[in-house]
Coordinates of C-alpha atoms in Angstrom, one line a residue:
M1 CA 69.5 15.3 -87.3
A2 CA 66.6 17.5 -88.5
E3 CA 67.7 19.5 -91.4
P4 CA 66.1 22.9 -91.7
Q5 CA 63.6 23.1 -94.5
R6 CA 65.0 24.9 -97.5
L7 CA 63.4 27.4 -99.8
T8 CA 63.0 26.5 -103.5
A9 CA 64.8 28.7 -106.0
T10 CA 62.2 28.1 -108.6
P11 CA 59.0 27.0 -106.8
D12 CA 56.0 25.4 -108.5
Q13 CA 54.0 28.0 -110.4
R14 CA 50.9 25.8 -110.9
R15 CA 47.7 26.9 -109.1
V16 CA 49.5 29.9 -107.6
L17 CA 46.3 32.0 -107.3
H18 CA 44.6 29.0 -105.7
R19 CA 47.3 28.7 -103.1
A20 CA 47.2 32.5 -102.5
W21 CA 43.4 32.5 -102.0
P22 CA 43.6 32.0 -98.2
H23 CA 45.5 35.3 -97.9
M24 CA 42.9 37.0 -100.1
R25 CA 39.9 35.5 -98.4
P26 CA 39.5 38.4 -95.9
E27 CA 39.0 40.8 -98.8
R28 CA 36.6 38.6 -100.7
R29 CA 33.8 41.1 -100.5
G30 CA 35.9 43.9 -101.8
I31 CA 37.2 41.6 -104.6
A32 CA 33.7 40.7 -105.6
L33 CA 32.6 44.4 -105.7
A34 CA 35.6 45.3 -107.8
L35 CA 35.0 42.5 -110.2
L36 CA 31.3 43.4 -110.6
A37 CA 32.2 47.0 -111.3
G38 CA 34.8 46.0 -113.8
A39 CA 32.5 43.6 -115.5
A40 CA 29.8 46.3 -115.8
A41 CA 32.4 48.7 -117.2
T42 CA 33.6 46.2 -119.8
A43 CA 30.0 45.4 -120.7
T44 CA 29.5 49.1 -121.6
T45 CA 32.5 48.9 -123.9
V46 CA 31.5 45.7 -125.6
A47 CA 28.0 47.2 -126.2
V48 CA 29.5 50.0 -128.3
P49 CA 30.0 47.9 -131.5
A50 CA 26.4 46.7 -131.2
V51 CA 25.1 50.3 -131.0
I52 CA 27.2 51.4 -133.9
G53 CA 26.0 48.4 -136.0
A54 CA 22.4 49.4 -135.2
G55 CA 23.2 52.9 -136.3
V56 CA 24.6 51.8 -139.6
D57 CA 21.5 49.8 -140.3
Q58 CA 19.4 52.9 -139.4
I59 CA 21.4 55.0 -141.9
L60 CA 20.9 52.4 -144.6
Q61 CA 17.1 52.4 -143.8
R62 CA 17.2 56.3 -143.7
D63 CA 15.7 56.2 -140.2
R64 CA 16.8 59.5 -138.6
G65 CA 15.0 58.8 -135.3
G66 CA 16.7 55.4 -134.9
L67 CA 20.1 57.1 -135.7
F68 CA 19.6 59.8 -133.0
T69 CA 18.7 57.0 -130.5
A70 CA 21.9 55.2 -131.4
V71 CA 23.9 58.4 -130.9
A72 CA 22.2 59.0 -127.5
A73 CA 22.9 55.4 -126.4
L74 CA 26.6 55.8 -127.4
T75 CA 26.8 59.0 -125.2
V76 CA 25.3 57.2 -122.2
L77 CA 27.6 54.2 -122.7
A78 CA 30.6 56.5 -122.8
L79 CA 29.7 58.2 -119.5
L80 CA 28.9 54.9 -117.8
R81 CA 32.2 53.4 -119.0
L82 CA 34.1 56.4 -117.6
V83 CA 32.5 56.2 -114.2
L84 CA 32.4 52.4 -113.9
F85 CA 36.0 51.9 -115.0
R86 CA 37.3 54.5 -112.5
R87 CA 35.3 53.0 -109.7
S88 CA 36.4 49.4 -110.5
E89 CA 40.1 50.5 -110.7
L90 CA 39.9 52.3 -107.3
L91 CA 38.2 49.3 -105.7
L92 CA 40.6 46.8 -107.1
I93 CA 43.7 48.8 -106.2
A94 CA 42.5 49.3 -102.7
V95 CA 41.8 45.6 -102.2
G96 CA 45.1 44.6 -103.8
E97 CA 47.1 47.0 -101.7
R98 CA 45.5 45.6 -98.5
V99 CA 46.3 42.0 -99.6
V100 CA 49.9 43.0 -100.5
R101 CA 50.3 44.8 -97.1
S102 CA 49.1 41.7 -95.2
L103 CA 51.5 39.5 -97.2
R104 CA 54.4 41.8 -96.4
D105 CA 53.5 41.9 -92.7
L106 CA 53.1 38.1 -92.6
A107 CA 56.4 37.5 -94.4
V108 CA 58.2 39.8 -91.9
T109 CA 56.5 38.1 -89.0
R110 CA 57.3 34.6 -90.2
L111 CA 60.9 35.5 -90.8
S112 CA 61.2 37.1 -87.3
R113 CA 60.0 33.8 -85.8
A114 CA 61.8 31.4 -88.1
P115 CA 64.4 29.2 -86.4
L116 CA 68.0 30.5 -86.5
R117 CA 69.0 27.4 -88.4
F118 CA 66.6 28.4 -91.2
L119 CA 68.0 31.9 -91.4
E120 CA 71.6 30.7 -91.4
A121 CA 70.8 28.2 -94.2
H122 CA 69.8 30.9 -96.7
P123 CA 71.6 33.8 -98.2
S124 CA 70.3 37.0 -96.6
G125 CA 70.1 38.6 -100.1
D126 CA 67.6 36.0 -101.3
L127 CA 65.4 36.4 -98.2
L128 CA 65.6 40.2 -98.6
R129 CA 64.6 40.0 -102.2
R130 CA 61.6 37.8 -101.5
T131 CA 60.3 40.1 -98.7
T132 CA 61.1 43.4 -100.4
T133 CA 61.7 43.5 -104.1
E134 CA 59.3 40.8 -105.1
I135 CA 56.5 42.1 -102.9
A136 CA 57.2 45.6 -104.3
D137 CA 56.9 44.1 -107.8
L138 CA 53.6 42.5 -106.8
A139 CA 52.3 45.8 -105.4
N140 CA 53.3 47.6 -108.7
F141 CA 51.5 44.9 -110.7
V142 CA 48.3 45.4 -108.5
R143 CA 48.4 49.1 -109.1
G144 CA 49.3 49.1 -112.8
Q145 CA 48.5 45.9 -114.6
L146 CA 45.9 43.9 -112.6
P147 CA 43.0 46.1 -113.7
D148 CA 44.0 45.8 -117.3
V149 CA 44.4 42.0 -117.0
L150 CA 40.8 41.6 -115.6
T151 CA 39.5 44.0 -118.2
V152 CA 41.0 42.0 -121.0
G153 CA 39.5 38.8 -119.6
A154 CA 36.1 40.4 -119.5
Y155 CA 36.4 41.7 -123.0
L156 CA 37.1 38.2 -124.3
L157 CA 34.1 36.7 -122.5
F158 CA 31.5 39.5 -123.3
T159 CA 32.7 39.9 -126.9
T160 CA 32.2 36.2 -127.6
V161 CA 28.7 36.3 -126.2
L162 CA 27.9 39.4 -128.3
L163 CA 29.1 37.8 -131.5
L164 CA 27.2 34.5 -130.9
T165 CA 24.0 36.6 -130.4
Y166 CA 24.5 38.3 -133.8
S167 CA 25.6 35.5 -136.0
P168 CA 26.5 32.0 -134.8
L169 CA 27.8 31.1 -138.3
L170 CA 30.2 34.0 -138.5
T171 CA 31.3 33.4 -134.9
I172 CA 32.1 29.7 -135.8
A173 CA 34.2 30.9 -138.8
L174 CA 36.0 33.3 -136.4
A175 CA 36.6 30.6 -133.9
L176 CA 37.9 28.1 -136.4
V177 CA 40.5 30.6 -137.7
F178 CA 41.4 32.5 -134.5
V179 CA 41.1 30.1 -131.5
P180 CA 43.4 27.2 -132.7
A181 CA 46.0 29.6 -133.9
I182 CA 46.0 31.8 -130.8
V183 CA 45.9 28.8 -128.4
T184 CA 49.0 27.4 -130.2
V185 CA 50.8 30.6 -129.7
L186 CA 49.9 30.8 -126.1
R187 CA 51.0 27.2 -125.4
L188 CA 54.3 27.8 -127.1
F189 CA 54.7 30.9 -124.9
K190 CA 53.8 29.2 -121.7
K191 CA 56.1 26.3 -122.4
A192 CA 59.0 28.6 -122.9
A193 CA 58.1 31.3 -120.4
N194 CA 57.5 29.3 -117.2
P195 CA 61.0 28.0 -116.8
A196 CA 62.6 31.1 -118.3
F197 CA 61.0 33.6 -115.9
A198 CA 61.5 31.3 -112.9
A199 CA 65.2 31.0 -113.8
E200 CA 65.5 34.7 -114.1
A201 CA 64.0 35.3 -110.7
A202 CA 66.3 32.7 -109.1
A203 CA 69.3 34.3 -110.9
A204 CA 68.3 37.7 -109.6
G205 CA 68.1 36.3 -106.1
T206 CA 71.6 34.9 -106.4
V207 CA 73.0 38.3 -107.6
A208 CA 71.3 40.0 -104.7
A209 CA 72.8 37.5 -102.2
T210 CA 76.3 37.8 -103.8
Y211 CA 76.2 41.6 -103.7
R212 CA 75.1 41.7 -100.1
E213 CA 77.9 39.3 -99.1
L214 CA 80.4 41.5 -101.0
V215 CA 79.3 44.6 -99.0
Q216 CA 79.4 42.7 -95.7
S217 CA 82.9 41.3 -96.5
R218 CA 84.4 44.4 -98.0
E219 CA 87.0 45.0 -95.3
M220 CA 88.2 41.4 -95.4
L221 CA 88.3 41.3 -99.2
R222 CA 90.3 44.5 -99.4
T223 CA 92.8 43.6 -96.7
G224 CA 93.1 40.0 -97.9
G225 CA 93.3 40.8 -101.6
G226 CA 90.2 38.8 -102.5
T227 CA 88.5 41.7 -104.3
A228 CA 89.4 40.4 -107.8
F229 CA 88.1 36.9 -107.0
W230 CA 84.8 38.2 -105.6
R231 CA 84.4 40.6 -108.6
E232 CA 84.8 37.6 -110.9
R233 CA 82.2 35.7 -108.9
F234 CA 79.7 38.7 -109.0
L235 CA 80.2 39.2 -112.7
A236 CA 79.7 35.5 -113.4
D237 CA 76.4 35.6 -111.3
N238 CA 75.4 38.7 -113.2
E239 CA 76.2 37.1 -116.5
R240 CA 73.9 34.2 -115.6
R241 CA 71.1 36.6 -114.8
Y242 CA 71.7 38.4 -118.1
R243 CA 71.4 35.1 -120.0
A244 CA 68.2 34.2 -118.1
A245 CA 66.7 37.6 -118.9
R246 CA 67.5 37.1 -122.6
R247 CA 65.8 33.8 -122.4
S248 CA 62.7 35.4 -120.9
Q249 CA 62.7 38.1 -123.6
R250 CA 62.9 35.4 -126.4
S251 CA 59.9 33.7 -124.9
L252 CA 58.0 37.1 -125.1
F253 CA 58.8 37.2 -128.9
L254 CA 56.5 34.3 -129.4
I255 CA 53.6 36.5 -128.4
S256 CA 54.2 38.7 -131.5
L257 CA 53.0 35.8 -133.6
A258 CA 49.5 36.8 -132.4
R259 CA 49.5 39.8 -134.7
I260 CA 49.8 37.5 -137.8
V261 CA 46.8 35.6 -136.4
Q262 CA 44.8 38.8 -136.1
S263 CA 45.4 39.9 -139.6
L264 CA 44.5 36.5 -141.0
T265 CA 41.3 36.5 -139.0
T266 CA 40.2 40.0 -140.1
A267 CA 40.7 38.9 -143.8
V268 CA 38.5 35.8 -143.3
L269 CA 35.8 37.9 -141.5
L270 CA 35.6 40.4 -144.4
L271 CA 35.3 37.6 -147.0
V272 CA 32.8 35.5 -145.2
G273 CA 30.8 38.5 -143.8
G274 CA 30.7 40.1 -147.2
W275 CA 29.4 36.9 -148.8
L276 CA 26.7 36.4 -146.1
A277 CA 25.6 40.0 -146.4
A278 CA 25.4 39.8 -150.2
R279 CA 23.2 36.7 -149.8
G280 CA 21.0 38.6 -147.3
S281 CA 21.8 36.1 -144.5
I282 CA 23.0 38.9 -142.3
S283 CA 22.8 42.7 -142.4
V284 CA 25.6 45.1 -143.2
G285 CA 25.3 46.3 -139.6
T286 CA 26.1 42.8 -138.4
V287 CA 29.3 42.8 -140.4
V288 CA 30.2 46.2 -138.9
V289 CA 29.6 44.8 -135.4
F290 CA 31.8 41.8 -136.1
I291 CA 34.6 44.0 -137.6
L292 CA 34.5 46.4 -134.7
A293 CA 34.1 43.7 -132.0
T294 CA 36.9 41.6 -133.4
R295 CA 39.1 44.8 -133.6
Q296 CA 38.3 45.3 -129.9
L297 CA 39.0 41.6 -129.4
F298 CA 42.4 41.9 -131.1
D299 CA 43.3 45.0 -129.2
S300 CA 42.6 43.1 -126.1
A301 CA 44.8 40.2 -127.3
T302 CA 47.5 42.7 -128.1
Q303 CA 47.2 44.2 -124.7
A304 CA 47.2 40.8 -123.2
S305 CA 50.5 40.0 -125.0
N306 CA 52.0 43.2 -123.6
L307 CA 50.8 42.2 -120.1
V308 CA 51.7 38.5 -120.2
G309 CA 55.3 39.1 -119.4
Q310 CA 54.5 41.2 -116.3
V311 CA 51.9 38.7 -115.3
Q312 CA 54.4 35.9 -115.5
V313 CA 57.0 37.9 -113.4
S314 CA 54.3 38.6 -110.8
L315 CA 53.2 35.0 -110.7
V316 CA 56.8 33.8 -110.2
G317 CA 57.3 36.4 -107.5
L318 CA 54.1 35.4 -105.8
A319 CA 55.1 31.7 -106.0
R320 CA 58.4 32.5 -104.3
L321 CA 56.7 34.5 -101.6
L322 CA 54.2 31.7 -101.0
D323 CA 57.2 29.3 -100.8
L324 CA 58.7 31.5 -98.1
L325 CA 55.4 31.7 -96.2
T326 CA 54.8 28.0 -96.4
T327 CA 58.3 27.0 -95.4
T328 CA 58.3 29.4 -92.4
A329 CA 54.8 28.5 -91.2
P330 CA 54.8 27.2 -87.7
R331 CA 54.8 23.4 -87.6
P332 CA 56.0 21.0 -84.8
A333 CA 58.2 18.9 -87.1
L334 CA 60.2 21.8 -88.4
H335 CA 60.1 24.5 -85.8
A336 CA 60.9 24.5 -82.1
P337 CA 57.6 24.1 -80.2
R338 CA 58.4 27.4 -78.4
Q339 CA 57.7 29.2 -81.7
A340 CA 54.0 28.7 -81.4
P341 CA 51.3 30.5 -83.4
D342 CA 49.9 33.8 -82.1
D343 CA 46.8 32.1 -80.7
A344 CA 48.7 29.4 -78.8
P345 CA 48.6 29.6 -75.0
A346 CA 51.7 30.9 -73.2
G347 CA 54.1 28.4 -71.8
P348 CA 55.0 27.9 -68.1
V349 CA 56.2 30.8 -66.0
T350 CA 59.7 30.2 -64.6
A351 CA 61.5 31.5 -61.5
E352 CA 63.4 34.8 -61.6
R353 CA 66.6 32.9 -60.9
G354 CA 66.9 29.2 -61.7
V355 CA 69.2 26.3 -62.5
L356 CA 70.3 25.9 -66.1
E357 CA 70.7 22.2 -67.0
V358 CA 72.1 20.6 -70.2
E359 CA 71.4 16.8 -70.3
D360 CA 73.0 14.4 -72.8
L361 CA 73.0 17.0 -75.6
H362 CA 73.6 15.9 -79.2
Y363 CA 73.7 18.2 -82.2
S364 CA 74.8 18.1 -85.8
Y365 CA 74.9 20.5 -88.6
V366 CA 75.5 17.8 -91.2
A367 CA 74.0 14.3 -90.8
G368 CA 76.6 11.9 -89.5
T369 CA 79.0 14.5 -88.1
E370 CA 78.2 15.5 -84.5
V371 CA 79.3 18.9 -83.3
L372 CA 78.3 18.1 -79.8
G373 CA 77.9 14.5 -78.6
G374 CA 76.5 13.7 -75.1
V375 CA 77.3 17.0 -73.4
S376 CA 75.8 17.4 -69.9
V377 CA 76.4 20.3 -67.5
R378 CA 74.6 22.0 -64.6
V379 CA 75.0 25.7 -63.8
E380 CA 73.6 26.9 -60.5
P381 CA 71.8 30.3 -60.1
G382 CA 74.4 33.1 -59.8
E383 CA 77.4 30.9 -61.0
R384 CA 80.0 32.6 -63.1
V385 CA 81.3 30.0 -65.6
G386 CA 83.9 30.2 -68.3
L387 CA 83.4 28.0 -71.5
V388 CA 86.7 27.4 -73.2
G389 CA 88.1 25.1 -75.8
P390 CA 89.9 25.1 -79.2
T391 CA 88.3 26.5 -82.3
G392 CA 85.7 24.1 -83.7
S393 CA 85.0 22.4 -80.3
G394 CA 81.4 23.6 -80.4
K395 CA 81.5 26.4 -77.9
T396 CA 79.3 28.8 -79.9
T397 CA 77.0 26.0 -80.8
L398 CA 76.6 25.0 -77.2
A399 CA 75.9 28.7 -76.3
K400 CA 73.1 28.8 -78.9
L401 CA 71.6 25.6 -77.6
M402 CA 71.8 26.8 -74.0
T403 CA 70.0 30.1 -75.0
G404 CA 67.3 28.3 -77.0
L405 CA 68.4 29.6 -80.4
Y406 CA 68.9 26.1 -81.6
A407 CA 66.8 23.0 -80.8
P408 CA 68.9 19.9 -80.0
D409 CA 68.8 16.7 -82.1
S410 CA 68.4 14.8 -78.8
G411 CA 68.8 15.5 -75.2
A412 CA 67.4 18.6 -73.4
V413 CA 68.3 22.1 -72.1
R414 CA 66.2 23.1 -69.1
Y415 CA 65.8 26.3 -67.1
D416 CA 64.2 26.0 -63.7
G417 CA 63.2 22.5 -64.6
H418 CA 61.4 23.4 -67.8
D419 CA 62.6 22.4 -71.3
L420 CA 63.5 25.6 -73.3
T421 CA 61.4 24.3 -76.2
A422 CA 58.3 24.5 -73.9
L423 CA 58.8 28.1 -72.9
D424 CA 57.0 31.0 -74.6
P425 CA 59.5 33.1 -76.6
A426 CA 59.0 36.2 -74.4
E427 CA 59.5 34.1 -71.2
L428 CA 62.6 32.5 -72.7
R429 CA 64.2 35.9 -73.6
R430 CA 63.4 37.3 -70.2
R431 CA 65.4 34.5 -68.6
I432 CA 68.2 33.7 -70.9
V433 CA 70.1 36.2 -73.2
L434 CA 73.0 35.7 -75.5
V435 CA 75.4 38.6 -76.4
P436 CA 77.0 37.3 -79.7
Q437 CA 80.5 38.0 -80.7
R438 CA 79.2 40.2 -83.5
V439 CA 76.7 42.8 -82.2
H440 CA 74.5 44.2 -84.8
L441 CA 73.6 47.9 -85.1
I442 CA 70.8 49.7 -86.9
E443 CA 71.1 53.1 -88.5
G444 CA 70.5 55.8 -85.9
T445 CA 71.9 57.0 -82.6
L446 CA 73.5 55.1 -79.8
L447 CA 70.2 55.5 -77.8
D448 CA 68.2 54.0 -80.7
N449 CA 70.5 51.0 -80.7
L450 CA 70.3 50.5 -76.9
R451 CA 66.5 50.6 -77.1
L452 CA 66.4 47.4 -79.2
V453 CA 65.0 45.4 -76.3
P454 CA 61.5 44.4 -75.2
G455 CA 59.6 47.2 -73.3
D456 CA 61.1 50.1 -75.3
P457 CA 63.0 51.6 -72.3
G458 CA 63.3 55.4 -72.1
E459 CA 66.4 57.5 -72.0
P460 CA 66.5 57.7 -68.1
R461 CA 66.4 53.9 -67.7
I462 CA 69.1 53.5 -70.3
A463 CA 71.3 56.2 -68.8
E464 CA 70.9 54.4 -65.4
A465 CA 71.9 51.1 -66.9
V466 CA 75.0 52.7 -68.5
D467 CA 76.0 54.3 -65.2
R468 CA 75.4 51.1 -63.2
L469 CA 77.8 49.2 -65.6
G470 CA 80.5 51.9 -65.1
L471 CA 80.2 52.9 -68.8
A472 CA 79.2 56.5 -68.3
D473 CA 82.8 57.7 -69.0
W474 CA 82.9 55.8 -72.2
V475 CA 79.6 57.3 -73.4
R476 CA 80.8 60.8 -72.6
T477 CA 83.8 60.3 -74.9
L478 CA 81.5 60.0 -77.8
D479 CA 80.6 63.2 -79.7
G480 CA 76.9 63.3 -78.7
G481 CA 76.8 60.9 -75.8
L482 CA 73.7 58.7 -76.0
H483 CA 72.6 60.8 -79.0
T484 CA 75.7 60.1 -81.0
D485 CA 74.7 59.2 -84.6
L486 CA 76.3 55.9 -85.5
G487 CA 75.3 56.2 -89.1
R488 CA 75.2 53.1 -91.3
G489 CA 76.8 49.9 -90.0
T490 CA 79.5 49.5 -87.3
G491 CA 82.3 51.6 -88.8
R492 CA 82.4 54.3 -86.1
L493 CA 82.8 51.8 -83.2
S494 CA 85.5 49.2 -82.4
A495 CA 84.7 45.6 -81.8
G496 CA 85.0 46.1 -78.1
E497 CA 82.6 49.1 -78.1
L498 CA 80.1 47.0 -79.9
Q499 CA 80.3 44.4 -77.2
L500 CA 79.6 47.2 -74.6
I501 CA 76.4 48.0 -76.5
G502 CA 75.4 44.3 -76.4
L503 CA 76.1 44.2 -72.6
V504 CA 74.0 47.3 -72.0
R505 CA 71.1 45.7 -73.9
A506 CA 71.5 42.6 -71.8
A507 CA 71.5 44.6 -68.6
L508 CA 68.3 46.3 -69.6
L509 CA 66.7 42.9 -70.0
D510 CA 68.0 41.8 -66.6
P511 CA 68.0 38.1 -67.5
A512 CA 68.6 35.2 -65.1
V513 CA 71.3 33.8 -67.4
L514 CA 73.6 35.9 -69.5
V515 CA 75.9 34.2 -72.1
L516 CA 78.7 36.2 -73.6
D517 CA 80.2 34.7 -76.8
E518 CA 83.9 35.7 -77.1
A519 CA 83.1 39.1 -75.6
T520 CA 86.8 40.1 -75.2
A521 CA 88.2 38.4 -78.3
D522 CA 90.0 40.6 -80.8
I523 CA 89.6 43.8 -78.9
D524 CA 92.2 46.2 -77.4
P525 CA 93.3 45.6 -73.8
E526 CA 91.9 48.9 -72.5
T527 CA 88.4 48.2 -73.9
A528 CA 88.7 44.6 -72.7
R529 CA 89.4 45.9 -69.1
T530 CA 86.4 48.2 -69.4
L531 CA 84.2 45.3 -70.6
E532 CA 85.4 43.0 -67.9
T533 CA 84.8 45.6 -65.2
A534 CA 81.3 46.1 -66.6
I535 CA 80.7 42.3 -66.4
D536 CA 81.9 42.3 -62.8
T537 CA 79.3 44.9 -61.9
L538 CA 76.4 42.8 -63.0
R539 CA 74.1 41.6 -60.2
A540 CA 75.7 38.8 -58.1
D541 CA 72.7 36.5 -58.4
R542 CA 72.8 36.5 -62.2
T543 CA 74.2 33.4 -63.9
L544 CA 77.0 34.3 -66.2
I545 CA 78.5 32.0 -68.9
V546 CA 81.5 33.5 -70.8
I547 CA 83.0 31.9 -73.9
A548 CA 86.6 33.2 -73.8
H549 CA 90.1 32.8 -75.1
R550 CA 91.8 35.6 -73.1
E551 CA 93.6 34.2 -70.1
A552 CA 92.8 37.3 -68.1
T553 CA 89.1 36.8 -68.7
I554 CA 89.3 33.1 -67.8
K555 CA 91.1 33.8 -64.5
R556 CA 88.4 36.2 -63.4
L557 CA 85.9 33.3 -63.5
P558 CA 85.7 30.8 -60.5
R559 CA 84.6 27.9 -62.7
V560 CA 85.8 26.8 -66.1
I561 CA 84.2 24.2 -68.4
R562 CA 86.4 22.9 -71.2
L563 CA 85.2 21.5 -74.5
D564 CA 87.3 19.4 -76.7
E565 CA 86.3 17.2 -79.7
N566 CA 82.6 17.7 -79.3
A567 CA 82.4 16.7 -75.6
L568 CA 82.7 18.1 -72.2
L569 CA 86.2 17.4 -70.8
A570 CA 86.7 18.8 -67.4
H571 CA 85.4 21.3 -64.8
N572 CA 87.8 23.4 -63.0

């Protein structure tokens, strides 16, 4: 069997920006302009020590004109710095926000087209975190820290060039003391930080997934007495996240060693600079330039140490997002061919009513254990068929294969002679629709929930569908009719009423084949009768496949297909 590709809890953080470049390429012009403006702004700041050093030399030479020139130059630099930094920041944030927006849109699009097997294989909390929290963290980084990161990098480059221009000898002394020590500190940090921050992100994803499962299972946990067990599990996951966060913070402590390096470097500069000035090898102004420039250099290093944690968190989040985008990218080997890229041509056009064929179907969730083995069945247009069998016989799996939600390991499912995997997704959904046993709602009114179908039907069309199915009386029993606010979740409606919503959605689509998965299971008899009556009112030429346990439901169907131990047993 083809296992769904899995996401990596701690994806590779190497060359993250290189891997992200294809997503940034459309904004390359804006990025270039922002970087140029930032470089110009940083250059004005780096020039300040040089102007001050020149001013000191003019004071020592009692040159008032030169001093006034230095003061004027400082004023101009201050104004330029203010304008250029503001312009660079605005450009960079605008470009960054556009990139983040495109990543968010792409992530949502890829997940919406991902195979059902992929979605079922991952905790929804982890997927939610990757597409919301970690993208939000990335956006906050772009707004708040990215301009500072680029500024710090430019400071380091331009300050080095400035110091080499003034005194190569003093620059070498600075490099011999500062560079090896700071590189050692950064290497120690990177060695500790990479696994620490990745582990923290993975632990946070586990906590989010556990919490979401807790909320979804709250009723079962309370009635079954499993709250204490789940609480212990959540606390254990949270404890692992806490330990991972402490490990990350310990790695940040290594950066504080940079302050010791800075103090040692300043002392060396004063000693060597004073000695060279006393010998006349350099001017006092040059010593001032070095002291001020290295102070600026150290401030940048301190700022970098404050930013490095956030940078690491953002890189981990970006790596996890890229892992999601890469894993969900359309590819023939991992995705059903019907989930083609946007620019792919549409598949074949099928008949409004056609034959549904299942031929020698094999499917496994786990390698070596077949859920369905060699199933074959043919359903003619307009047939009403019951699909029955004991729990675990593969009824729901067969329904998902017959509706194209799963791709078979071998064999084929065809509608109107066309393999479902060759059909365009829109064409497939027009022809075959599954109403699952658990119908999902969104926050909003009943009308909002009934409009969750292609074409965005208006209220008159929805009201007509409700009336055609004989559900108008049920809608009138609700407080606001179609405008009844359902709030959050499904608490205001019974299981049977949720199935009624799913049936109305299917009727709005008017598919050729409608598959109902346990539509009348676990619902009260009155609602079941209402649902069965609504099913009976569907157009006579529509193919109807009903997975059912209720004897009353089975008796209403002229043909019954029985599954037992992964295979088709008999047709009645």
